[in-house]
Amino acid sequence: MKVMGIVNVTPDSFSDGGLFLDPEAAIAHGRALVEAGADVLDIGGESTRPGAAPVGAAEELRRVLPVIEGLAGFAPVSIDTSKAEVAAAAIAAGAALVNDVTALRADPDMAAVCAGARPGVEVILMHMLGTPRTMQQDPHYDDVLAEVLEFLLERVEAAVEAGVDRDGIWIDPGIGFGKTVEHNLALLRETARFTETGLPVLVGASRKAFIGQVDGSDEAHRVGGTIAACLAAMDGGAAMVRVHDVAQVVQAVRVRTAIDDS
Ligand code: HH2
């Protein structure tokens, strides 16, 4: 299982907002994550935490472009954005993946940008109920697994219809995006339901609120819970986990792989 390291170039991300707003600091952080074992770096210039303020494309680009340029020659880079203009510029600067938490729904031009990207550029489609502003207001599902899976498969078909190469599409259940703690735990427990589709699955549980809802911890003290979630995703066949604490998660994955292979 691969590990995607998070580089948030934002003032307001939920666990590391403001730490890497300076491009030099963000580039140094990205390099350190690769040295710690990250396979891919996910660079984001807009927070998606519940209630976060939206950012314009010009500001988002000002934040992320120098960081992408500084890291693209060093490791595969993913751009965490919902805006076509940002994705297009990021791809031109060397990004190899587009990570869209709205699954190509927020910007009508996003699907065309992904479809028109150079061969090999991949796309991550994530499930979210509502928008970051509203998603944690009493989320409800009759059957969370079936509904999240159905949504993702619909979005895969929409992307393919728009011209995106099916072989380059990832799906992500969107841990914490319009979900209660029970929904998040069920999605992690049943990761295999997603991998059974044959599509590569990404899981992003790092430091998220559901961990604190289990044990009362704050964002700065959720590495153990993050590792537990990543290993559950690994058991279910996830192809990649998106994390802040790369060194610790890489160690857990390596030891778990060694145990399984022994
Ligand atoms: N989670 C966050 C952001 N982007 N992308 C995918 N594919 N999956 C996720 O679970 C996911 C994501 C939220 O985490 P973070 O980047 O740490 O915080 P913020 O959105 O506040 O910047």
PDB file of C-alpha atoms and ligand atoms in Angstrom:
ATOM      1  CA  MET A   1       0.000   0.000   0.000  1.00  0.00           C
ATOM      2  CA  LYS A   2       1.271   3.454  -0.955  1.00  0.00           C
ATOM      3  CA  VAL A   3       1.437   6.447   1.350  1.00  0.00           C
ATOM      4  CA  MET A   4       0.445   9.943   0.188  1.00  0.00           C
ATOM      5  CA  GLY A   5       1.961  12.744   2.274  1.00  0.00           C
ATOM      6  CA  ILE A   6      -0.114  15.881   2.877  1.00  0.00           C
ATOM      7  CA  VAL A   7       1.336  19.327   2.140  1.00  0.00           C
ATOM      8  CA  ASN A   8      -1.279  21.928   3.128  1.00  0.00           C
ATOM      9  CA  VAL A   9      -0.301  25.400   1.876  1.00  0.00           C
ATOM     10  CA  THR A  10      -3.161  27.035   3.789  1.00  0.00           C
ATOM     11  CA  PRO A  11      -3.631  29.322   6.794  1.00  0.00           C
ATOM     12  CA  ASP A  12      -6.612  27.318   8.109  1.00  0.00           C
ATOM     13  CA  SER A  13      -6.288  23.540   7.564  1.00  0.00           C
ATOM     14  CA  PHE A  14      -7.702  21.705  10.547  1.00  0.00           C
ATOM     15  CA  SER A  15      -4.507  20.218  11.968  1.00  0.00           C
ATOM     16  CA  ASP A  16      -1.577  22.062  10.367  1.00  0.00           C
ATOM     17  CA  GLY A  17      -3.043  25.355   9.075  1.00  0.00           C
ATOM     18  CA  GLY A  18      -0.444  28.123   8.725  1.00  0.00           C
ATOM     19  CA  LEU A  19       2.594  25.885   9.266  1.00  0.00           C
ATOM     20  CA  PHE A  20       3.567  25.656   5.580  1.00  0.00           C
ATOM     21  CA  LEU A  21       2.115  28.821   4.034  1.00  0.00           C
ATOM     22  CA  ASP A  22       5.584  30.011   3.029  1.00  0.00           C
ATOM     23  CA  PRO A  23       6.575  28.167  -0.213  1.00  0.00           C
ATOM     24  CA  GLU A  24      10.086  27.399   1.072  1.00  0.00           C
ATOM     25  CA  ALA A  25       8.643  25.844   4.235  1.00  0.00           C
ATOM     26  CA  ALA A  26       6.119  23.829   2.207  1.00  0.00           C
ATOM     27  CA  ILE A  27       8.810  22.565  -0.202  1.00  0.00           C
ATOM     28  CA  ALA A  28      11.094  21.589   2.698  1.00  0.00           C
ATOM     29  CA  HIS A  29       8.167  19.800   4.355  1.00  0.00           C
ATOM     30  CA  GLY A  30       7.356  17.917   1.126  1.00  0.00           C
ATOM     31  CA  ARG A  31      10.962  16.813   0.740  1.00  0.00           C
ATOM     32  CA  ALA A  32      11.039  15.639   4.359  1.00  0.00           C
ATOM     33  CA  LEU A  33       7.866  13.617   3.786  1.00  0.00           C
ATOM     34  CA  VAL A  34       9.446  11.890   0.763  1.00  0.00           C
ATOM     35  CA  GLU A  35      12.559  11.130   2.818  1.00  0.00           C
ATOM     36  CA  ALA A  36      10.220   9.674   5.461  1.00  0.00           C
ATOM     37  CA  GLY A  37       8.780   7.317   2.810  1.00  0.00           C
ATOM     38  CA  ALA A  38       5.909   9.138   1.081  1.00  0.00           C
ATOM     39  CA  ASP A  39       5.218   7.769  -2.423  1.00  0.00           C
ATOM     40  CA  VAL A  40       3.153  10.784  -3.520  1.00  0.00           C
ATOM     41  CA  LEU A  41       2.745  14.357  -2.201  1.00  0.00           C
ATOM     42  CA  ASP A  42      -0.744  15.898  -2.108  1.00  0.00           C
ATOM     43  CA  ILE A  43      -0.512  19.693  -2.313  1.00  0.00           C
ATOM     44  CA  GLY A  44      -3.553  21.745  -1.326  1.00  0.00           C
ATOM     45  CA  GLY A  45      -4.189  25.495  -1.179  1.00  0.00           C
ATOM     46  CA  GLU A  46      -7.767  25.486   0.123  1.00  0.00           C
ATOM     47  CA  SER A  47      -8.936  23.949   3.385  1.00  0.00           C
ATOM     48  CA  THR A  48     -11.958  21.661   3.219  1.00  0.00           C
ATOM     49  CA  ARG A  49     -12.450  21.428   6.981  1.00  0.00           C
ATOM     50  CA  PRO A  50     -16.076  21.855   8.123  1.00  0.00           C
ATOM     51  CA  GLY A  51     -17.042  25.536   7.785  1.00  0.00           C
ATOM     52  CA  ALA A  52     -13.820  26.577   5.976  1.00  0.00           C
ATOM     53  CA  ALA A  53     -13.945  29.817   3.960  1.00  0.00           C
ATOM     54  CA  PRO A  54     -13.747  29.345   0.165  1.00  0.00           C
ATOM     55  CA  VAL A  55     -10.613  30.642  -1.618  1.00  0.00           C
ATOM     56  CA  GLY A  56     -10.482  32.221  -5.119  1.00  0.00           C
ATOM     57  CA  ALA A  57      -8.525  30.512  -7.911  1.00  0.00           C
ATOM     58  CA  ALA A  58      -5.907  33.289  -8.073  1.00  0.00           C
ATOM     59  CA  GLU A  59      -5.090  32.986  -4.357  1.00  0.00           C
ATOM     60  CA  GLU A  60      -5.120  29.178  -4.483  1.00  0.00           C
ATOM     61  CA  LEU A  61      -2.682  29.235  -7.422  1.00  0.00           C
ATOM     62  CA  ARG A  62      -0.451  31.785  -5.701  1.00  0.00           C
ATOM     63  CA  ARG A  63      -0.172  29.356  -2.773  1.00  0.00           C
ATOM     64  CA  VAL A  64       0.327  26.052  -4.564  1.00  0.00           C
ATOM     65  CA  LEU A  65       2.152  26.735  -7.855  1.00  0.00           C
ATOM     66  CA  PRO A  66       5.617  27.533  -6.431  1.00  0.00           C
ATOM     67  CA  VAL A  67       5.315  24.471  -4.204  1.00  0.00           C
ATOM     68  CA  ILE A  68       4.357  22.192  -7.102  1.00  0.00           C
ATOM     69  CA  GLU A  69       7.215  23.600  -9.185  1.00  0.00           C
ATOM     70  CA  GLY A  70       9.600  22.995  -6.290  1.00  0.00           C
ATOM     71  CA  LEU A  71       8.498  19.409  -5.666  1.00  0.00           C
ATOM     72  CA  ALA A  72       7.368  17.941  -9.022  1.00  0.00           C
ATOM     73  CA  GLY A  73      10.884  16.907 -10.036  1.00  0.00           C
ATOM     74  CA  PHE A  74      11.406  15.290  -6.654  1.00  0.00           C
ATOM     75  CA  ALA A  75       8.297  13.072  -6.230  1.00  0.00           C
ATOM     76  CA  PRO A  76       4.946  12.440  -7.913  1.00  0.00           C
ATOM     77  CA  VAL A  77       2.721  15.378  -7.014  1.00  0.00           C
ATOM     78  CA  SER A  78      -1.052  15.447  -6.586  1.00  0.00           C
ATOM     79  CA  ILE A  79      -3.021  18.713  -6.635  1.00  0.00           C
ATOM     80  CA  ASP A  80      -5.835  18.826  -4.063  1.00  0.00           C
ATOM     81  CA  THR A  81      -8.303  21.186  -5.737  1.00  0.00           C
ATOM     82  CA  SER A  82     -11.870  21.450  -7.009  1.00  0.00           C
ATOM     83  CA  LYS A  83     -11.076  24.220  -9.514  1.00  0.00           C
ATOM     84  CA  ALA A  84     -10.368  23.531 -13.187  1.00  0.00           C
ATOM     85  CA  GLU A  85      -8.079  26.552 -13.516  1.00  0.00           C
ATOM     86  CA  VAL A  86      -5.948  25.395 -10.571  1.00  0.00           C
ATOM     87  CA  ALA A  87      -5.845  21.795 -11.810  1.00  0.00           C
ATOM     88  CA  ALA A  88      -4.811  22.895 -15.335  1.00  0.00           C
ATOM     89  CA  ALA A  89      -1.963  25.088 -14.058  1.00  0.00           C
ATOM     90  CA  ALA A  90      -0.860  22.379 -11.619  1.00  0.00           C
ATOM     91  CA  ILE A  91      -0.773  19.770 -14.397  1.00  0.00           C
ATOM     92  CA  ALA A  92       1.249  22.152 -16.577  1.00  0.00           C
ATOM     93  CA  ALA A  93       3.666  22.587 -13.649  1.00  0.00           C
ATOM     94  CA  GLY A  94       4.112  18.803 -13.387  1.00  0.00           C
ATOM     95  CA  ALA A  95       1.303  17.432 -11.203  1.00  0.00           C
ATOM     96  CA  ALA A  96       0.588  13.767 -11.924  1.00  0.00           C
ATOM     97  CA  LEU A  97      -2.733  13.455 -10.065  1.00  0.00           C
ATOM     98  CA  VAL A  98      -5.819  15.630  -9.607  1.00  0.00           C
ATOM     99  CA  ASN A  99      -7.438  15.073  -6.198  1.00  0.00           C
ATOM    100  CA  ASP A 100     -10.944  16.551  -6.308  1.00  0.00           C
ATOM    101  CA  VAL A 101     -12.971  16.203  -3.089  1.00  0.00           C
ATOM    102  CA  THR A 102     -16.105  17.122  -5.070  1.00  0.00           C
ATOM    103  CA  ALA A 103     -15.559  14.312  -7.609  1.00  0.00           C
ATOM    104  CA  LEU A 104     -15.623  16.796 -10.559  1.00  0.00           C
ATOM    105  CA  ARG A 105     -18.944  18.367  -9.448  1.00  0.00           C
ATOM    106  CA  ALA A 106     -17.855  21.822  -8.241  1.00  0.00           C
ATOM    107  CA  ASP A 107     -16.440  23.223 -11.472  1.00  0.00           C
ATOM    108  CA  PRO A 108     -18.116  22.471 -14.830  1.00  0.00           C
ATOM    109  CA  ASP A 109     -14.711  22.622 -16.583  1.00  0.00           C
ATOM    110  CA  MET A 110     -12.916  20.189 -14.248  1.00  0.00           C
ATOM    111  CA  ALA A 111     -13.835  17.000 -16.143  1.00  0.00           C
ATOM    112  CA  ALA A 112     -12.572  18.479 -19.427  1.00  0.00           C
ATOM    113  CA  VAL A 113      -9.285  19.528 -17.826  1.00  0.00           C
ATOM    114  CA  CYS A 114      -8.765  15.996 -16.484  1.00  0.00           C
ATOM    115  CA  ALA A 115      -9.791  14.431 -19.802  1.00  0.00           C
ATOM    116  CA  GLY A 116      -7.433  16.709 -21.718  1.00  0.00           C
ATOM    117  CA  ALA A 117      -4.434  16.193 -19.437  1.00  0.00           C
ATOM    118  CA  ARG A 118      -1.311  14.489 -20.761  1.00  0.00           C
ATOM    119  CA  PRO A 119      -1.485  10.653 -20.693  1.00  0.00           C
ATOM    120  CA  GLY A 120      -0.793   9.202 -17.264  1.00  0.00           C
ATOM    121  CA  VAL A 121      -2.333  12.022 -15.210  1.00  0.00           C
ATOM    122  CA  GLU A 122      -4.710  10.319 -12.755  1.00  0.00           C
ATOM    123  CA  VAL A 123      -7.864  11.557 -11.020  1.00  0.00           C
ATOM    124  CA  ILE A 124      -9.132  10.920  -7.484  1.00  0.00           C
ATOM    125  CA  LEU A 125     -12.925  11.065  -7.045  1.00  0.00           C
ATOM    126  CA  MET A 126     -14.057  11.475  -3.432  1.00  0.00           C
ATOM    127  CA  HIS A 127     -17.479  11.161  -1.804  1.00  0.00           C
ATOM    128  CA  MET A 128     -18.858  14.123   0.116  1.00  0.00           C
ATOM    129  CA  LEU A 129     -22.401  14.670   1.393  1.00  0.00           C
ATOM    130  CA  GLY A 130     -23.239  18.377   0.944  1.00  0.00           C
ATOM    131  CA  THR A 131     -20.468  20.989   0.964  1.00  0.00           C
ATOM    132  CA  PRO A 132     -17.687  21.696   3.481  1.00  0.00           C
ATOM    133  CA  ARG A 133     -19.887  24.473   4.892  1.00  0.00           C
ATOM    134  CA  THR A 134     -22.840  22.168   5.566  1.00  0.00           C
ATOM    135  CA  MET A 135     -21.558  18.597   5.534  1.00  0.00           C
ATOM    136  CA  GLN A 136     -21.403  17.977   9.287  1.00  0.00           C
ATOM    137  CA  GLN A 137     -24.942  19.268   9.958  1.00  0.00           C
ATOM    138  CA  ASP A 138     -26.646  16.003  10.939  1.00  0.00           C
ATOM    139  CA  PRO A 139     -25.513  13.768   8.035  1.00  0.00           C
ATOM    140  CA  HIS A 140     -27.972  10.964   7.295  1.00  0.00           C
ATOM    141  CA  TYR A 141     -27.866   7.821   5.137  1.00  0.00           C
ATOM    142  CA  ASP A 142     -30.236   4.854   4.975  1.00  0.00           C
ATOM    143  CA  ASP A 143     -27.257   2.657   4.033  1.00  0.00           C
ATOM    144  CA  VAL A 144     -23.969   4.531   4.145  1.00  0.00           C
ATOM    145  CA  LEU A 145     -21.908   1.856   2.361  1.00  0.00           C
ATOM    146  CA  ALA A 146     -24.350   1.371  -0.509  1.00  0.00           C
ATOM    147  CA  GLU A 147     -24.950   5.096  -0.963  1.00  0.00           C
ATOM    148  CA  VAL A 148     -21.288   6.120  -0.926  1.00  0.00           C
ATOM    149  CA  LEU A 149     -20.389   3.305  -3.311  1.00  0.00           C
ATOM    150  CA  GLU A 150     -23.279   4.122  -5.671  1.00  0.00           C
ATOM    151  CA  PHE A 151     -22.266   7.795  -5.730  1.00  0.00           C
ATOM    152  CA  LEU A 152     -18.645   6.952  -6.534  1.00  0.00           C
ATOM    153  CA  LEU A 153     -19.569   4.553  -9.330  1.00  0.00           C
ATOM    154  CA  GLU A 154     -21.870   7.197 -10.836  1.00  0.00           C
ATOM    155  CA  ARG A 155     -19.056   9.743 -10.703  1.00  0.00           C
ATOM    156  CA  VAL A 156     -16.652   7.266 -12.331  1.00  0.00           C
ATOM    157  CA  GLU A 157     -19.115   6.833 -15.219  1.00  0.00           C
ATOM    158  CA  ALA A 158     -19.572  10.614 -15.535  1.00  0.00           C
ATOM    159  CA  ALA A 159     -15.793  11.088 -15.654  1.00  0.00           C
ATOM    160  CA  VAL A 160     -15.369   8.340 -18.270  1.00  0.00           C
ATOM    161  CA  GLU A 161     -18.188   9.845 -20.346  1.00  0.00           C
ATOM    162  CA  ALA A 162     -16.378  13.194 -20.207  1.00  0.00           C
ATOM    163  CA  GLY A 163     -13.274  11.500 -21.621  1.00  0.00           C
ATOM    164  CA  VAL A 164     -11.228  10.648 -18.513  1.00  0.00           C
ATOM    165  CA  ASP A 165      -9.265   7.400 -18.896  1.00  0.00           C
ATOM    166  CA  ARG A 166     -10.916   4.769 -16.678  1.00  0.00           C
ATOM    167  CA  ASP A 167      -7.515   3.234 -15.884  1.00  0.00           C
ATOM    168  CA  GLY A 168      -6.445   6.466 -14.211  1.00  0.00           C
ATOM    169  CA  ILE A 169      -9.422   6.865 -11.858  1.00  0.00           C
ATOM    170  CA  TRP A 170      -9.223   6.394  -8.063  1.00  0.00           C
ATOM    171  CA  ILE A 171     -12.161   6.321  -5.644  1.00  0.00           C
ATOM    172  CA  ASP A 172     -12.191   7.593  -2.054  1.00  0.00           C
ATOM    173  CA  PRO A 173     -15.023   7.144   0.496  1.00  0.00           C
ATOM    174  CA  GLY A 174     -14.327  10.636   1.907  1.00  0.00           C
ATOM    175  CA  ILE A 175     -13.809   9.942   5.605  1.00  0.00           C
ATOM    176  CA  GLY A 176     -15.182  12.907   7.595  1.00  0.00           C
ATOM    177  CA  PHE A 177     -16.985  14.553   4.682  1.00  0.00           C
ATOM    178  CA  GLY A 178     -20.640  14.503   5.767  1.00  0.00           C
ATOM    179  CA  LYS A 179     -20.341  11.490   8.083  1.00  0.00           C
ATOM    180  CA  THR A 180     -20.921  10.668  11.737  1.00  0.00           C
ATOM    181  CA  VAL A 181     -18.362   8.688  13.707  1.00  0.00           C
ATOM    182  CA  GLU A 182     -20.412   5.530  13.062  1.00  0.00           C
ATOM    183  CA  HIS A 183     -20.449   6.217   9.305  1.00  0.00           C
ATOM    184  CA  ASN A 184     -16.661   6.711   9.283  1.00  0.00           C
ATOM    185  CA  LEU A 185     -16.004   3.527  11.268  1.00  0.00           C
ATOM    186  CA  ALA A 186     -18.302   1.504   8.978  1.00  0.00           C
ATOM    187  CA  LEU A 187     -16.578   2.855   5.848  1.00  0.00           C
ATOM    188  CA  LEU A 188     -13.147   1.958   7.244  1.00  0.00           C
ATOM    189  CA  ARG A 189     -14.303  -1.487   8.412  1.00  0.00           C
ATOM    190  CA  GLU A 190     -15.799  -2.215   4.988  1.00  0.00           C
ATOM    191  CA  THR A 191     -13.024  -0.812   2.772  1.00  0.00           C
ATOM    192  CA  ALA A 192     -13.142  -4.092   0.845  1.00  0.00           C
ATOM    193  CA  ARG A 193     -16.579  -3.121  -0.518  1.00  0.00           C
ATOM    194  CA  PHE A 194     -14.797  -0.342  -2.407  1.00  0.00           C
ATOM    195  CA  THR A 195     -11.750  -2.328  -3.510  1.00  0.00           C
ATOM    196  CA  GLU A 196     -14.064  -5.052  -4.864  1.00  0.00           C
ATOM    197  CA  THR A 197     -14.979  -2.616  -7.647  1.00  0.00           C
ATOM    198  CA  GLY A 198     -11.494  -3.178  -9.077  1.00  0.00           C
ATOM    199  CA  LEU A 199     -10.781   0.554  -8.880  1.00  0.00           C
ATOM    200  CA  PRO A 200      -7.812   1.704  -6.796  1.00  0.00           C
ATOM    201  CA  VAL A 201      -9.009   3.046  -3.437  1.00  0.00           C
ATOM    202  CA  LEU A 202      -7.543   5.997  -1.496  1.00  0.00           C
ATOM    203  CA  VAL A 203      -8.480   6.490   2.169  1.00  0.00           C
ATOM    204  CA  GLY A 204      -7.890   9.761   4.035  1.00  0.00           C
ATOM    205  CA  ALA A 205      -8.474   9.342   7.772  1.00  0.00           C
ATOM    206  CA  SER A 206      -5.427  11.239   9.048  1.00  0.00           C
ATOM    207  CA  ARG A 207      -5.970  13.077  12.382  1.00  0.00           C
ATOM    208  CA  LYS A 208      -9.693  13.407  11.609  1.00  0.00           C
ATOM    209  CA  ALA A 209     -12.383  14.237  14.149  1.00  0.00           C
ATOM    210  CA  PHE A 210     -13.798  10.701  14.358  1.00  0.00           C
ATOM    211  CA  ILE A 211     -10.548   9.639  16.088  1.00  0.00           C
ATOM    212  CA  GLY A 212     -11.142  12.266  18.758  1.00  0.00           C
ATOM    213  CA  GLN A 213     -14.746  11.104  19.035  1.00  0.00           C
ATOM    214  CA  VAL A 214     -13.479   7.606  19.852  1.00  0.00           C
ATOM    215  CA  ASP A 215     -10.868   8.576  22.460  1.00  0.00           C
ATOM    216  CA  GLY A 216     -11.214  12.283  23.239  1.00  0.00           C
ATOM    217  CA  SER A 217      -7.873  13.236  21.640  1.00  0.00           C
ATOM    218  CA  ASP A 218      -7.213  16.581  19.928  1.00  0.00           C
ATOM    219  CA  GLU A 219      -5.729  17.004  16.386  1.00  0.00           C
ATOM    220  CA  ALA A 220      -2.152  17.064  17.691  1.00  0.00           C
ATOM    221  CA  HIS A 221      -2.492  13.647  19.360  1.00  0.00           C
ATOM    222  CA  ARG A 222      -4.108  11.362  16.796  1.00  0.00           C
ATOM    223  CA  VAL A 223      -1.176   9.444  15.291  1.00  0.00           C
ATOM    224  CA  GLY A 224      -2.184   6.151  16.924  1.00  0.00           C
ATOM    225  CA  GLY A 225      -5.755   6.491  15.702  1.00  0.00           C
ATOM    226  CA  THR A 226      -4.499   7.441  12.243  1.00  0.00           C
ATOM    227  CA  ILE A 227      -2.354   4.288  12.138  1.00  0.00           C
ATOM    228  CA  ALA A 228      -5.277   2.117  13.276  1.00  0.00           C
ATOM    229  CA  ALA A 229      -7.440   3.563  10.493  1.00  0.00           C
ATOM    230  CA  CYS A 230      -4.710   3.122   7.868  1.00  0.00           C
ATOM    231  CA  LEU A 231      -4.177  -0.530   8.820  1.00  0.00           C
ATOM    232  CA  ALA A 232      -7.941  -1.158   8.634  1.00  0.00           C
ATOM    233  CA  ALA A 233      -7.935   0.399   5.147  1.00  0.00           C
ATOM    234  CA  MET A 234      -4.919  -1.758   4.252  1.00  0.00           C
ATOM    235  CA  ASP A 235      -6.777  -4.899   5.408  1.00  0.00           C
ATOM    236  CA  GLY A 236      -9.568  -3.921   3.032  1.00  0.00           C
ATOM    237  CA  GLY A 237      -7.174  -3.647   0.112  1.00  0.00           C
ATOM    238  CA  ALA A 238      -6.762   0.138  -0.113  1.00  0.00           C
ATOM    239  CA  ALA A 239      -4.057   1.093  -2.625  1.00  0.00           C
ATOM    240  CA  MET A 240      -3.059   4.313  -0.839  1.00  0.00           C
ATOM    241  CA  VAL A 241      -3.622   6.248   2.398  1.00  0.00           C
ATOM    242  CA  ARG A 242      -3.416  10.060   2.654  1.00  0.00           C
ATOM    243  CA  VAL A 243      -1.644  11.112   5.858  1.00  0.00           C
ATOM    244  CA  HIS A 244       0.147  13.914   7.701  1.00  0.00           C
ATOM    245  CA  ASP A 245       2.364  11.620   9.853  1.00  0.00           C
ATOM    246  CA  VAL A 246       4.200   9.872   7.047  1.00  0.00           C
ATOM    247  CA  ALA A 247       7.131   8.361   8.980  1.00  0.00           C
ATOM    248  CA  GLN A 248       4.900   6.697  11.570  1.00  0.00           C
ATOM    249  CA  VAL A 249       2.402   5.374   9.021  1.00  0.00           C
ATOM    250  CA  VAL A 250       5.143   4.085   6.694  1.00  0.00           C
ATOM    251  CA  GLN A 251       6.665   2.187   9.631  1.00  0.00           C
ATOM    252  CA  ALA A 252       3.287   0.688  10.548  1.00  0.00           C
ATOM    253  CA  VAL A 253       2.626  -0.362   6.952  1.00  0.00           C
ATOM    254  CA  ARG A 254       6.098  -1.906   6.586  1.00  0.00           C
ATOM    255  CA  VAL A 255       5.811  -3.897   9.807  1.00  0.00           C
ATOM    256  CA  ARG A 256       2.280  -5.018   8.974  1.00  0.00           C
ATOM    257  CA  THR A 257       3.455  -6.104   5.496  1.00  0.00           C
ATOM    258  CA  ALA A 258       6.389  -8.006   7.030  1.00  0.00           C
ATOM    259  CA  ILE A 259       4.042  -9.811   9.442  1.00  0.00           C
ATOM    260  CA  ASP A 260       1.638 -10.692   6.630  1.00  0.00           C
ATOM    261  CA  ASP A 261       4.525 -11.932   4.441  1.00  0.00           C
ATOM    262  CA  SER A 262       6.312 -13.917   7.205  1.00  0.00           C
TER     263      SER A 262
HETATM  264  N1  HH2 B   1      -9.294  14.941   3.296  1.00  0.00           N
HETATM  265  C1  HH2 B   1      -8.949  16.249   3.377  1.00  0.00           C
HETATM  266  C2  HH2 B   1      -8.537  16.939   2.231  1.00  0.00           C
HETATM  267  N2  HH2 B   1      -8.463  16.327   1.030  1.00  0.00           N
HETATM  268  N3  HH2 B   1      -8.702  14.387  -0.295  1.00  0.00           N
HETATM  269  C3  HH2 B   1      -9.048  13.100  -0.397  1.00  0.00           C
HETATM  270  N4  HH2 B   1      -8.982  12.475  -1.590  1.00  0.00           N
HETATM  271  N5  HH2 B   1      -9.469  12.358   0.684  1.00  0.00           N
HETATM  272  C4  HH2 B   1      -9.573  12.918   1.923  1.00  0.00           C
HETATM  273  O1  HH2 B   1      -9.982  12.215   2.878  1.00  0.00           O
HETATM  274  C5  HH2 B   1      -9.222  14.301   2.083  1.00  0.00           C
HETATM  275  C6  HH2 B   1      -8.785  15.013   0.929  1.00  0.00           C
HETATM  276  C7  HH2 B   1      -8.992  16.949   4.699  1.00  0.00           C
HETATM  277  O2  HH2 B   1      -7.774  16.874   5.371  1.00  0.00           O
HETATM  278  P1  HH2 B   1      -6.625  18.004   5.408  1.00  0.00           P
HETATM  279  O3  HH2 B   1      -6.047  18.240   4.059  1.00  0.00           O
HETATM  280  O4  HH2 B   1      -5.658  17.624   6.434  1.00  0.00           O
HETATM  281  O5  HH2 B   1      -7.349  19.282   5.961  1.00  0.00           O
HETATM  282  P2  HH2 B   1      -7.942  20.577   5.282  1.00  0.00           P
HETATM  283  O6  HH2 B   1      -8.995  20.177   4.325  1.00  0.00           O
HETATM  284  O7  HH2 B   1      -8.464  21.368   6.462  1.00  0.00           O
HETATM  285  O8  HH2 B   1      -6.801  21.265   4.569  1.00  0.00           O
END
